[in-house]
Amino acid sequence: MSIETLEIETAEMRSAENSWMLQWTPIVAGALVAAAVSSILIAFGAAIGLGVSSAAPTWRDASIALWLLSGIYLILQALISFGCGGYVAGRCRMPYVAGAAEDTERRDGMHGVSAWALAVVIGVLLTSLIAMGASRPTSLTQPANTTEPSVLSYEIDHLFRATRRPADANVPALRAEAARVLMTSSSHSGVSADDRTYLVQLVTATTGLAGPDAERRVDSVIAASKTAIGRARAATVILAFSIAAGLLLGAAAAWAGAGAGGRHRDGMPLSDWMLHANRYNRKTPVTLTP
């Protein structure tokens, strides 16, 4: 066996051993592109009103159709952003030597999925930082008491609405206690009779309303609280499903985008399902040695 043949076999063995090693430069570039495109699309969607929920009390007036449209938009932006990130990861990846060319498409796909995973981590970190900044107490986004659920702030305001209040009334504590009672309105049994009577007493003592008026207000607030909690749960389910579906479909989009980028890198046409090209007119793959 000649020295040249031995060197060629050694190079092929090294190529086979390193065939599934990741190149982090295209992965990082693809992840940054995916995060940037996703941020732009999410900001655009929020600007035109495609938000599943909002800090304002009026978000509950949005229709279910708007919630579904927001969820579909969230999935579409994940497909676009992760597809772009995967394409960049596959397009920028340096080709391997000829001995490892048969697994090129799978390697490109793995780089696309790696870029997807890194982009998800970046998105989680950015979302956490934004949530920390947005969680600062303000008069519009935070309830009057830290133990009071923000989803029922409007209902509690209506419950204790009055032109005059007793000077010794501890309103924040009363609001928090009433909120805990109203949270039971969405349970199977609803607000118990004792809790309803106690709420009527609180409203009478705090607002000065007469007995029948206080009962009507309490009944109205209990019904409104049940509706608000139900709509908040529905919005949360739609948001969670949209995020999960968007991430899962985004992984597939990143794989497909990386495959398309790898084909462009190697001078090959796209797959039939992407371009509907004639399978018999494909060019011979061109593999470059780094």
Short mmCIF file of C-alpha atoms in Angstrom, two decimals:
data_model
loop_
_atom_site.label_atom_id
_atom_site.label_comp_id
_atom_site.label_asym_id
_atom_site.label_seq_id
_atom_site.Cartn_x
_atom_site.Cartn_y
_atom_site.Cartn_z
CA MET A 1 0.00 0.00 0.00
CA SER A 2 1.48 3.34 -1.04
CA ILE A 3 1.87 6.35 1.21
CA GLU A 4 -0.65 8.34 -0.86
CA THR A 5 -3.32 5.65 -0.48
CA LEU A 6 -2.69 5.47 3.26
CA GLU A 7 -3.03 9.24 3.59
CA ILE A 8 -6.29 9.23 1.63
CA GLU A 9 -7.75 6.44 3.80
CA THR A 10 -6.62 8.25 6.94
CA ALA A 11 -8.30 11.47 5.75
CA GLU A 12 -11.52 9.60 5.00
CA MET A 13 -11.48 7.96 8.43
CA ARG A 14 -11.00 11.34 10.11
CA SER A 15 -13.81 12.74 8.01
CA ALA A 16 -16.10 9.89 9.08
CA GLU A 17 -15.16 10.39 12.72
CA ASN A 18 -15.82 14.14 12.56
CA SER A 19 -18.84 13.87 10.28
CA TRP A 20 -21.31 14.89 12.98
CA MET A 21 -19.25 17.60 14.63
CA LEU A 22 -21.11 20.91 14.78
CA GLN A 23 -19.75 24.16 13.38
CA TRP A 24 -20.80 26.76 15.91
CA THR A 25 -20.24 29.88 13.84
CA PRO A 26 -23.16 29.17 11.43
CA ILE A 27 -25.28 27.92 14.34
CA VAL A 28 -24.81 31.15 16.30
CA ALA A 29 -25.41 33.23 13.18
CA GLY A 30 -28.61 31.31 12.41
CA ALA A 31 -29.85 31.63 15.98
CA LEU A 32 -29.26 35.38 16.02
CA VAL A 33 -31.07 35.76 12.70
CA ALA A 34 -34.01 33.70 13.97
CA ALA A 35 -34.21 35.73 17.19
CA ALA A 36 -34.03 39.02 15.30
CA VAL A 37 -36.71 38.06 12.75
CA SER A 38 -38.95 36.71 15.52
CA SER A 39 -38.60 39.92 17.53
CA ILE A 40 -39.52 42.02 14.50
CA LEU A 41 -42.57 39.90 13.67
CA ILE A 42 -43.80 39.77 17.27
CA ALA A 43 -43.41 43.54 17.63
CA PHE A 44 -45.31 44.04 14.37
CA GLY A 45 -48.08 41.70 15.51
CA ALA A 46 -48.41 43.48 18.84
CA ALA A 47 -48.50 46.85 17.06
CA ILE A 48 -51.45 45.85 14.86
CA GLY A 49 -53.37 44.34 17.78
CA LEU A 50 -52.62 40.64 17.38
CA GLY A 51 -52.18 40.05 21.10
CA VAL A 52 -53.79 37.16 22.96
CA SER A 53 -53.86 39.15 26.19
CA SER A 54 -52.99 42.56 27.46
CA ALA A 55 -52.39 44.38 30.73
CA ALA A 56 -55.43 46.59 30.12
CA PRO A 57 -58.81 45.43 31.52
CA THR A 58 -60.41 45.83 28.09
CA TRP A 59 -58.49 42.85 26.63
CA ARG A 60 -61.33 40.63 27.84
CA ASP A 61 -63.64 42.34 25.37
CA ALA A 62 -61.67 40.83 22.48
CA SER A 63 -63.42 38.12 20.54
CA ILE A 64 -62.35 34.48 20.44
CA ALA A 65 -61.70 34.92 16.71
CA LEU A 66 -59.04 37.53 17.54
CA TRP A 67 -57.45 35.14 20.03
CA LEU A 68 -57.32 32.39 17.39
CA LEU A 69 -55.93 34.80 14.81
CA SER A 70 -53.25 35.84 17.29
CA GLY A 71 -52.34 32.21 17.91
CA ILE A 72 -52.12 31.47 14.19
CA TYR A 73 -49.92 34.53 13.70
CA LEU A 74 -47.66 33.34 16.52
CA ILE A 75 -47.22 30.00 14.77
CA LEU A 76 -46.58 31.62 11.39
CA GLN A 77 -43.94 33.95 12.76
CA ALA A 78 -42.19 30.95 14.34
CA LEU A 79 -42.14 29.17 10.98
CA ILE A 80 -40.74 32.23 9.20
CA SER A 81 -38.14 33.19 11.80
CA PHE A 82 -36.82 29.68 12.48
CA GLY A 83 -36.86 28.88 8.78
CA CYS A 84 -34.70 31.93 8.09
CA GLY A 85 -32.35 31.01 10.94
CA GLY A 86 -32.04 27.45 9.69
CA TYR A 87 -31.32 28.66 6.15
CA VAL A 88 -28.50 30.88 7.40
CA ALA A 89 -27.05 28.02 9.47
CA GLY A 90 -27.10 25.65 6.48
CA ARG A 91 -25.93 28.23 3.95
CA CYS A 92 -22.95 29.35 6.06
CA ARG A 93 -21.84 25.87 7.10
CA MET A 94 -18.52 24.81 5.60
CA PRO A 95 -18.88 21.61 3.52
CA TYR A 96 -17.06 18.46 4.55
CA VAL A 97 -14.72 16.44 2.34
CA ALA A 98 -16.05 14.16 -0.37
CA GLY A 99 -15.97 11.05 1.83
CA ALA A 100 -18.75 12.41 4.03
CA ALA A 101 -20.96 13.88 1.30
CA GLU A 102 -23.70 11.25 1.59
CA ASP A 103 -24.94 12.67 4.92
CA THR A 104 -24.82 16.33 3.90
CA GLU A 105 -28.57 16.90 4.16
CA ARG A 106 -28.78 15.39 7.64
CA ARG A 107 -25.79 17.39 8.83
CA ASP A 108 -27.33 20.58 7.51
CA GLY A 109 -30.56 19.68 9.27
CA MET A 110 -28.76 19.12 12.56
CA HIS A 111 -27.14 22.55 12.25
CA GLY A 112 -30.56 24.06 11.61
CA VAL A 113 -32.07 22.34 14.66
CA SER A 114 -29.09 23.46 16.77
CA ALA A 115 -29.67 27.04 15.63
CA TRP A 116 -33.36 26.59 16.54
CA ALA A 117 -32.47 25.40 20.04
CA LEU A 118 -30.06 28.26 20.62
CA ALA A 119 -32.64 30.77 19.34
CA VAL A 120 -35.21 29.36 21.78
CA VAL A 121 -32.78 29.83 24.67
CA ILE A 122 -32.08 33.40 23.54
CA GLY A 123 -35.82 34.07 23.26
CA VAL A 124 -36.46 32.74 26.77
CA LEU A 125 -33.72 34.93 28.22
CA LEU A 126 -35.02 38.03 26.41
CA THR A 127 -38.58 37.29 27.49
CA SER A 128 -37.45 36.91 31.11
CA LEU A 129 -35.61 40.24 31.02
CA ILE A 130 -38.61 41.99 29.47
CA ALA A 131 -40.95 40.41 32.03
CA MET A 132 -38.71 41.56 34.87
CA GLY A 133 -38.76 45.10 33.53
CA ALA A 134 -42.51 45.06 32.94
CA SER A 135 -43.26 43.69 36.42
CA ARG A 136 -42.39 46.96 38.13
CA PRO A 137 -45.44 48.31 39.97
CA THR A 138 -47.42 50.92 38.06
CA SER A 139 -50.91 52.30 38.43
CA LEU A 140 -52.04 50.67 35.18
CA THR A 141 -50.49 47.19 35.25
CA GLN A 142 -50.53 46.31 38.96
CA PRO A 143 -53.46 45.86 41.34
CA ALA A 144 -53.88 47.96 44.44
CA ASN A 145 -52.62 45.11 46.62
CA THR A 146 -49.90 42.56 45.86
CA THR A 147 -52.14 39.67 46.97
CA GLU A 148 -54.95 40.80 44.68
CA PRO A 149 -55.21 38.99 41.30
CA SER A 150 -54.87 41.48 38.48
CA VAL A 151 -57.41 39.61 36.37
CA LEU A 152 -60.17 40.67 38.79
CA SER A 153 -59.00 44.21 39.50
CA TYR A 154 -61.85 45.77 37.54
CA GLU A 155 -64.49 43.59 39.23
CA ILE A 156 -63.11 44.44 42.68
CA ASP A 157 -63.13 48.13 41.79
CA HIS A 158 -66.80 47.79 40.89
CA LEU A 159 -67.54 45.85 44.08
CA PHE A 160 -66.19 48.57 46.41
CA ARG A 161 -67.14 51.57 44.31
CA ALA A 162 -68.54 54.35 46.49
CA THR A 163 -68.59 58.14 46.69
CA ARG A 164 -67.67 58.06 50.39
CA ARG A 165 -65.83 55.52 52.50
CA PRO A 166 -65.39 55.23 56.27
CA ALA A 167 -62.18 56.82 57.46
CA ASP A 168 -61.04 53.67 59.27
CA ALA A 169 -61.67 51.26 56.36
CA ASN A 170 -58.63 49.15 55.41
CA VAL A 171 -59.45 49.03 51.71
CA PRO A 172 -56.36 47.09 50.44
CA ALA A 173 -56.92 44.29 52.93
CA LEU A 174 -60.63 44.14 52.12
CA ARG A 175 -59.89 44.04 48.37
CA ALA A 176 -57.45 41.15 48.82
CA GLU A 177 -59.93 39.22 50.94
CA ALA A 178 -62.77 39.82 48.49
CA ALA A 179 -60.52 38.73 45.62
CA ARG A 180 -59.84 35.39 47.28
CA VAL A 181 -63.57 34.87 47.63
CA LEU A 182 -64.28 35.87 44.03
CA MET A 183 -61.64 33.45 42.74
CA THR A 184 -63.91 30.63 43.90
CA SER A 185 -66.61 31.79 41.47
CA SER A 186 -65.03 29.70 38.69
CA SER A 187 -65.02 26.51 40.73
CA HIS A 188 -67.53 23.72 40.27
CA SER A 189 -69.63 24.76 43.27
CA GLY A 190 -69.14 28.49 42.85
CA VAL A 191 -69.23 31.03 45.67
CA SER A 192 -70.79 29.55 48.76
CA ALA A 193 -73.76 31.12 50.50
CA ASP A 194 -71.65 32.11 53.51
CA ASP A 195 -69.06 33.81 51.29
CA ARG A 196 -71.80 35.64 49.39
CA THR A 197 -73.33 36.86 52.66
CA TYR A 198 -69.91 38.02 53.84
CA LEU A 199 -69.33 39.94 50.61
CA VAL A 200 -72.69 41.64 51.00
CA GLN A 201 -71.70 42.69 54.52
CA LEU A 202 -68.35 44.02 53.28
CA VAL A 203 -70.01 46.04 50.51
CA THR A 204 -72.62 47.42 52.91
CA ALA A 205 -70.02 48.44 55.50
CA THR A 206 -67.56 49.90 52.96
CA THR A 207 -69.82 51.62 50.45
CA GLY A 208 -72.90 52.38 52.52
CA LEU A 209 -75.29 50.67 50.08
CA ALA A 210 -78.55 49.30 51.37
CA GLY A 211 -79.07 45.54 51.66
CA PRO A 212 -80.88 44.86 48.35
CA ASP A 213 -78.53 47.12 46.39
CA ALA A 214 -75.49 45.47 47.97
CA GLU A 215 -76.83 42.00 47.11
CA ARG A 216 -77.43 42.96 43.49
CA ARG A 217 -73.93 44.37 43.21
CA VAL A 218 -72.37 41.27 44.74
CA ASP A 219 -74.32 38.96 42.43
CA SER A 220 -73.30 41.05 39.42
CA VAL A 221 -69.63 41.03 40.42
CA ILE A 222 -69.64 37.27 41.08
CA ALA A 223 -71.04 36.61 37.59
CA ALA A 224 -68.56 39.03 36.01
CA SER A 225 -65.66 37.43 37.91
CA LYS A 226 -66.62 33.96 36.70
CA THR A 227 -66.69 35.22 33.12
CA ALA A 228 -63.37 37.04 33.48
CA ILE A 229 -61.60 34.03 34.96
CA GLY A 230 -63.01 31.77 32.23
CA ARG A 231 -61.85 34.08 29.46
CA ALA A 232 -58.43 34.44 31.07
CA ARG A 233 -58.08 30.66 31.18
CA ALA A 234 -59.14 30.36 27.55
CA ALA A 235 -56.61 32.99 26.51
CA THR A 236 -53.89 31.22 28.50
CA VAL A 237 -54.69 27.87 26.86
CA ILE A 238 -54.61 29.42 23.37
CA LEU A 239 -51.34 31.20 24.13
CA ALA A 240 -49.69 28.08 25.57
CA PHE A 241 -50.84 25.90 22.67
CA SER A 242 -49.69 28.47 20.12
CA ILE A 243 -46.24 28.74 21.73
CA ALA A 244 -45.82 24.97 21.93
CA ALA A 245 -47.03 24.40 18.36
CA GLY A 246 -44.89 27.27 17.08
CA LEU A 247 -41.75 25.87 18.72
CA LEU A 248 -42.34 22.34 17.47
CA LEU A 249 -43.15 23.44 13.93
CA GLY A 250 -40.24 25.88 14.14
CA ALA A 251 -37.84 22.97 14.63
CA ALA A 252 -39.14 21.39 11.42
CA ALA A 253 -38.88 24.74 9.63
CA ALA A 254 -35.29 25.15 10.83
CA TRP A 255 -34.42 21.66 9.53
CA ALA A 256 -36.01 22.38 6.14
CA GLY A 257 -34.44 25.84 5.95
CA ALA A 258 -31.00 24.44 6.71
CA GLY A 259 -31.48 21.82 3.99
CA ALA A 260 -32.40 24.55 1.50
CA GLY A 261 -29.39 26.60 2.54
CA GLY A 262 -27.11 23.61 2.15
CA ARG A 263 -28.43 22.93 -1.35
CA HIS A 264 -27.81 26.55 -2.36
CA ARG A 265 -24.34 26.32 -0.84
CA ASP A 266 -23.50 23.21 -2.86
CA GLY A 267 -25.03 24.50 -6.09
CA MET A 268 -27.97 22.07 -6.07
CA PRO A 269 -31.64 22.87 -6.76
CA LEU A 270 -34.21 22.77 -3.98
CA SER A 271 -36.18 19.65 -3.16
CA ASP A 272 -39.29 18.83 -5.13
CA TRP A 273 -41.60 19.74 -2.27
CA MET A 274 -39.96 23.17 -2.09
CA LEU A 275 -39.56 24.04 -5.75
CA HIS A 276 -41.54 21.35 -7.63
CA ALA A 277 -38.47 20.79 -9.78
CA ASN A 278 -38.02 17.86 -12.11
CA ARG A 279 -36.14 15.19 -10.15
CA TYR A 280 -34.33 14.02 -13.28
CA ASN A 281 -32.85 17.46 -13.96
CA ARG A 282 -30.91 17.80 -10.72
CA LYS A 283 -27.31 18.75 -11.02
CA THR A 284 -24.50 16.67 -9.65
CA PRO A 285 -23.66 17.84 -6.11
CA VAL A 286 -20.56 19.95 -5.84
CA THR A 287 -18.60 19.29 -2.67
CA LEU A 288 -15.84 21.65 -1.69
CA THR A 289 -12.91 20.72 0.50
CA PRO A 290 -12.23 23.26 3.25
#
